[in-house]
Amino acid sequence: MLSIDPNTQSERDNYKLLTGSIIPRPVAFVTTLSKEGVLNGAPFSYFNIVTANPPMISVSVQRQAGNQKDTARNAIGAGEFVVHISDETYVEAINETAAPLPPNESEIELAKLTPIKSEAIAVPGVQEASIRMECVLERAIPLGGTEAQPACDLLIGRVVRFHVAERLYEKGRIDAEGLQPVSRLAGNSYAKLGEQFEIVRPT
Ligand SMILES: Cc1cc2nc3c(=O)[nH]c(=O)nc-3n(C[C@H](O)[C@H](O)[C@H](O)COP(=O)(O)O)c2cc1C
């Protein structure tokens, strides 16, 4: 086995080890509203569940040369955002939204996605997703880097409304095959849902 001390290599090399090892990662497509009312959208694969009590999710948004990305700035400013589950039907459009547009331009318009009003928050979602979650910002935690210049903003969102396509929902469970989720591997590689199997937990 190779033994690698992260302190002896570059941030880029640590990034490659993390993004190549922690796979497959689910991809959150996140919409936010700027102060000026521009609907922003971008994908994030540093994404997971925090707890179900109450339902909370996390999205880690990296800073660029110390500057917050639009998603972090808007989510912190408005205290709200929408998380959509990426799937095969609109992954190409999601990828287009990763373009680094200036804050006054909407990636949603660029990628021709369709805004849809939220019920519990002011930030719209997009209609193309089969699952979306309206979130209220529970906490934003600057982490990494230095105190003066953190490396990222860890956004913790409390889900205040789930929207699920009826065809995917049965007795409170989600049809994984029907969802066609897309996950991210390293670089430009993605993965579809693979073969499923079950393992019964010991009691
Ligand atoms: C599939 C995919 C996953 C991504 N995951 C992340 C991530 O977890 N964290 C991050 O900071 N950027 C991530 N990015 C890059 C952002 O989407 C990109 O920087 C985007 O322009 C940010 O948009 P914003 O400035 O509108 O917030 C990812 C890009 C792609 C294509």
Short mmCIF file of C-alpha atoms and ligand atoms in Angstrom, two decimals:
data_model
loop_
_atom_site.label_atom_id
_atom_site.label_comp_id
_atom_site.label_asym_id
_atom_site.label_seq_id
_atom_site.Cartn_x
_atom_site.Cartn_y
_atom_site.Cartn_z
CA MET A 1 0.00 0.00 0.00
CA LEU A 2 1.14 3.55 -0.66
CA SER A 3 1.21 5.75 2.42
CA ILE A 4 0.63 9.40 1.58
CA ASP A 5 0.88 12.27 4.04
CA PRO A 6 -1.43 15.00 2.65
CA ASN A 7 0.86 17.65 4.14
CA THR A 8 3.66 16.62 1.76
CA GLN A 9 1.73 17.13 -1.47
CA SER A 10 -0.13 19.89 -3.26
CA GLU A 11 -3.80 20.79 -2.82
CA ARG A 12 -4.34 19.61 -6.41
CA ASP A 13 -2.90 16.16 -5.62
CA ASN A 14 -5.04 15.88 -2.48
CA TYR A 15 -8.06 16.91 -4.58
CA LYS A 16 -7.28 14.15 -7.08
CA LEU A 17 -7.04 11.55 -4.31
CA LEU A 18 -10.33 12.67 -2.76
CA THR A 19 -12.37 12.98 -5.95
CA GLY A 20 -10.95 9.75 -7.37
CA SER A 21 -11.53 7.77 -4.17
CA ILE A 22 -14.84 9.07 -2.82
CA ILE A 23 -16.98 7.78 -5.66
CA PRO A 24 -19.66 7.71 -6.87
CA ARG A 25 -20.78 11.09 -5.48
CA PRO A 26 -24.39 12.22 -5.85
CA VAL A 27 -24.77 15.53 -7.63
CA ALA A 28 -26.95 18.27 -6.18
CA PHE A 29 -28.19 20.84 -8.65
CA VAL A 30 -28.65 23.94 -6.49
CA THR A 31 -30.72 27.01 -7.31
CA THR A 32 -30.38 30.30 -5.44
CA LEU A 33 -31.63 33.87 -5.88
CA SER A 34 -29.29 36.85 -5.93
CA LYS A 35 -30.21 40.12 -4.16
CA GLU A 36 -31.06 41.49 -7.61
CA GLY A 37 -33.45 38.58 -8.25
CA VAL A 38 -31.28 36.61 -10.72
CA LEU A 39 -31.97 32.86 -10.53
CA ASN A 40 -28.65 31.05 -10.25
CA GLY A 41 -28.05 27.33 -10.75
CA ALA A 42 -24.97 25.12 -10.35
CA PRO A 43 -24.06 21.47 -9.68
CA PHE A 44 -22.25 20.31 -6.51
CA SER A 45 -20.99 16.80 -5.82
CA TYR A 46 -19.70 17.53 -2.33
CA PHE A 47 -23.25 16.74 -1.26
CA ASN A 48 -24.85 14.47 1.31
CA ILE A 49 -27.44 13.83 4.07
CA VAL A 50 -26.68 15.33 7.49
CA THR A 51 -29.62 13.99 9.50
CA ALA A 52 -33.28 13.08 9.05
CA ASN A 53 -34.31 14.70 12.34
CA PRO A 54 -35.18 17.21 11.04
CA PRO A 55 -34.22 16.50 7.41
CA MET A 56 -30.95 18.28 6.65
CA ILE A 57 -28.50 18.09 3.78
CA SER A 58 -24.99 19.49 3.23
CA VAL A 59 -23.37 21.08 0.19
CA SER A 60 -19.75 22.21 0.27
CA VAL A 61 -19.07 25.18 -1.99
CA GLN A 62 -15.39 25.86 -2.62
CA ARG A 63 -14.11 29.43 -2.70
CA GLN A 64 -12.06 30.63 -5.64
CA ALA A 65 -9.02 32.67 -4.59
CA GLY A 66 -10.93 33.47 -1.40
CA ASN A 67 -14.08 34.60 -3.22
CA GLN A 68 -17.41 32.90 -2.59
CA LYS A 69 -19.17 31.36 -5.57
CA ASP A 70 -22.59 32.83 -6.43
CA THR A 71 -24.34 29.83 -4.84
CA ALA A 72 -22.73 30.35 -1.44
CA ARG A 73 -23.16 34.14 -1.52
CA ASN A 74 -26.82 33.89 -2.53
CA ALA A 75 -27.69 31.03 -0.14
CA ILE A 76 -26.12 32.89 2.77
CA GLY A 77 -27.68 36.21 1.72
CA ALA A 78 -31.21 34.90 1.22
CA GLY A 79 -31.07 32.05 3.76
CA GLU A 80 -32.73 29.71 1.26
CA PHE A 81 -31.93 27.43 -1.67
CA VAL A 82 -33.35 24.49 -3.63
CA VAL A 83 -31.53 21.18 -4.07
CA HIS A 84 -32.44 19.01 -7.06
CA ILE A 85 -31.34 15.43 -7.60
CA SER A 86 -29.42 15.13 -10.87
CA ASP A 87 -30.65 12.51 -13.28
CA GLU A 88 -29.97 11.24 -16.79
CA THR A 89 -32.83 13.25 -18.32
CA TYR A 90 -31.25 16.67 -17.68
CA VAL A 91 -27.57 16.05 -16.81
CA GLU A 92 -26.37 17.77 -20.00
CA ALA A 93 -28.24 20.93 -19.02
CA ILE A 94 -26.84 20.69 -15.48
CA ASN A 95 -23.34 20.53 -16.90
CA GLU A 96 -23.98 23.70 -18.90
CA THR A 97 -24.89 25.52 -15.69
CA ALA A 98 -21.38 24.91 -14.32
CA ALA A 99 -20.15 27.69 -16.63
CA PRO A 100 -18.63 30.50 -14.57
CA LEU A 101 -21.14 33.24 -15.45
CA PRO A 102 -21.08 36.67 -13.83
CA PRO A 103 -23.60 37.06 -10.94
CA ASN A 104 -26.03 39.11 -13.08
CA GLU A 105 -26.44 36.30 -15.66
CA SER A 106 -28.67 33.29 -15.08
CA GLU A 107 -27.32 29.78 -15.77
CA ILE A 108 -30.94 28.62 -15.74
CA GLU A 109 -31.66 30.70 -18.83
CA LEU A 110 -28.36 29.67 -20.43
CA ALA A 111 -29.20 25.96 -20.03
CA LYS A 112 -32.87 26.51 -21.00
CA LEU A 113 -34.14 25.00 -17.75
CA THR A 114 -37.67 25.82 -16.62
CA PRO A 115 -38.13 27.70 -13.33
CA ILE A 116 -40.94 26.52 -11.08
CA LYS A 117 -42.27 28.36 -8.03
CA SER A 118 -41.46 26.94 -4.62
CA GLU A 119 -44.11 26.54 -1.93
CA ALA A 120 -42.31 27.27 1.33
CA ILE A 121 -39.48 29.56 0.17
CA ALA A 122 -38.99 32.36 -2.35
CA VAL A 123 -36.26 30.66 -4.41
CA PRO A 124 -37.69 28.85 -7.46
CA GLY A 125 -36.57 25.37 -8.44
CA VAL A 126 -36.50 23.83 -11.91
CA GLN A 127 -39.22 21.68 -13.39
CA GLU A 128 -36.87 19.19 -15.09
CA ALA A 129 -35.88 17.48 -11.81
CA SER A 130 -37.98 14.52 -10.60
CA ILE A 131 -36.97 15.26 -7.01
CA ARG A 132 -36.30 18.65 -5.47
CA MET A 133 -36.03 19.88 -1.91
CA GLU A 134 -36.77 23.38 -0.73
CA CYS A 135 -34.20 24.24 1.94
CA VAL A 136 -33.79 26.90 4.60
CA LEU A 137 -30.16 27.60 5.46
CA GLU A 138 -29.55 26.05 8.89
CA ARG A 139 -25.91 27.04 9.04
CA ALA A 140 -23.07 28.15 6.78
CA ILE A 141 -19.67 27.12 8.08
CA PRO A 142 -16.48 28.58 6.55
CA LEU A 143 -13.82 25.83 6.68
CA GLY A 144 -10.26 25.09 5.58
CA GLY A 145 -7.72 27.54 4.18
CA THR A 146 -6.88 30.14 6.78
CA GLU A 147 -9.10 32.07 9.18
CA ALA A 148 -8.74 35.15 6.99
CA GLN A 149 -9.33 33.19 3.79
CA PRO A 150 -11.36 29.98 4.26
CA ALA A 151 -11.27 27.38 1.46
CA CYS A 152 -14.98 26.64 1.38
CA ASP A 153 -18.45 27.33 2.74
CA LEU A 154 -20.22 24.26 4.06
CA LEU A 155 -23.93 24.96 3.62
CA ILE A 156 -26.28 22.98 5.81
CA GLY A 157 -29.86 23.16 4.57
CA ARG A 158 -33.01 22.11 6.44
CA VAL A 159 -35.53 20.65 4.03
CA VAL A 160 -38.87 22.40 4.42
CA ARG A 161 -40.58 20.78 1.41
CA PHE A 162 -39.92 17.68 -0.69
CA HIS A 163 -41.24 17.51 -4.26
CA VAL A 164 -41.24 14.01 -5.76
CA ALA A 165 -42.60 12.89 -9.14
CA GLU A 166 -45.58 10.63 -8.43
CA ARG A 167 -44.23 7.87 -10.68
CA LEU A 168 -41.19 7.51 -8.37
CA TYR A 169 -43.08 7.40 -5.08
CA GLU A 170 -44.55 4.32 -3.47
CA LYS A 171 -45.37 3.97 0.24
CA GLY A 172 -42.83 6.66 1.10
CA ARG A 173 -40.02 4.99 -0.84
CA ILE A 174 -38.25 6.20 -3.98
CA ASP A 175 -37.93 4.03 -7.09
CA ALA A 176 -34.15 4.16 -7.64
CA GLU A 177 -34.23 2.72 -11.18
CA GLY A 178 -36.96 5.15 -12.19
CA LEU A 179 -35.02 8.10 -10.80
CA GLN A 180 -32.05 7.41 -13.11
CA PRO A 181 -29.67 9.29 -10.80
CA VAL A 182 -26.33 10.46 -12.11
CA SER A 183 -23.23 10.57 -9.95
CA ARG A 184 -19.85 12.15 -10.40
CA LEU A 185 -16.51 10.37 -10.50
CA ALA A 186 -13.19 12.19 -11.02
CA GLY A 187 -12.68 14.83 -13.73
CA ASN A 188 -15.37 14.78 -16.42
CA SER A 189 -16.50 11.23 -15.62
CA TYR A 190 -20.00 10.37 -14.46
CA ALA A 191 -21.76 7.13 -13.59
CA LYS A 192 -25.29 5.81 -13.89
CA LEU A 193 -26.95 3.58 -11.34
CA GLY A 194 -25.26 0.18 -11.60
CA GLU A 195 -26.38 -3.31 -10.73
CA GLN A 196 -28.22 -3.47 -7.41
CA PHE A 197 -27.88 -6.14 -4.74
CA GLU A 198 -29.08 -6.63 -1.17
CA ILE A 199 -27.25 -7.58 1.98
CA VAL A 200 -29.31 -8.33 5.08
CA ARG A 201 -27.97 -6.63 8.18
CA PRO A 202 -27.16 -8.83 11.15
CA THR A 203 -29.61 -8.30 14.00
C1 LIG B 1 -20.80 17.65 -11.74
C2 LIG B 1 -20.17 18.83 -11.06
C3 LIG B 1 -20.00 18.84 -9.69
C4 LIG B 1 -19.43 19.94 -9.04
N1 LIG B 1 -19.28 19.91 -7.69
C5 LIG B 1 -18.80 21.01 -7.04
C6 LIG B 1 -18.71 21.01 -5.61
O1 LIG B 1 -19.08 20.06 -4.92
N2 LIG B 1 -18.23 22.14 -5.00
C7 LIG B 1 -17.88 23.23 -5.73
O2 LIG B 1 -17.49 24.25 -5.14
N3 LIG B 1 -17.95 23.26 -7.09
C8 LIG B 1 -18.42 22.17 -7.74
N4 LIG B 1 -18.54 22.20 -9.12
C9 LIG B 1 -18.20 23.43 -9.84
C10 LIG B 1 -19.36 24.44 -9.76
O3 LIG B 1 -20.56 23.90 -10.28
C11 LIG B 1 -18.97 25.68 -10.59
O4 LIG B 1 -17.88 26.31 -9.96
C12 LIG B 1 -20.12 26.66 -10.79
O5 LIG B 1 -19.75 27.60 -11.78
C13 LIG B 1 -20.46 27.42 -9.52
O6 LIG B 1 -21.54 28.25 -9.84
P1 LIG B 1 -21.94 29.56 -9.05
O7 LIG B 1 -20.75 30.50 -9.10
O8 LIG B 1 -23.11 30.04 -9.82
O9 LIG B 1 -22.26 29.16 -7.66
C14 LIG B 1 -19.03 21.08 -9.79
C15 LIG B 1 -19.20 21.07 -11.20
C16 LIG B 1 -19.75 19.96 -11.83
C17 LIG B 1 -19.91 19.98 -13.32
#
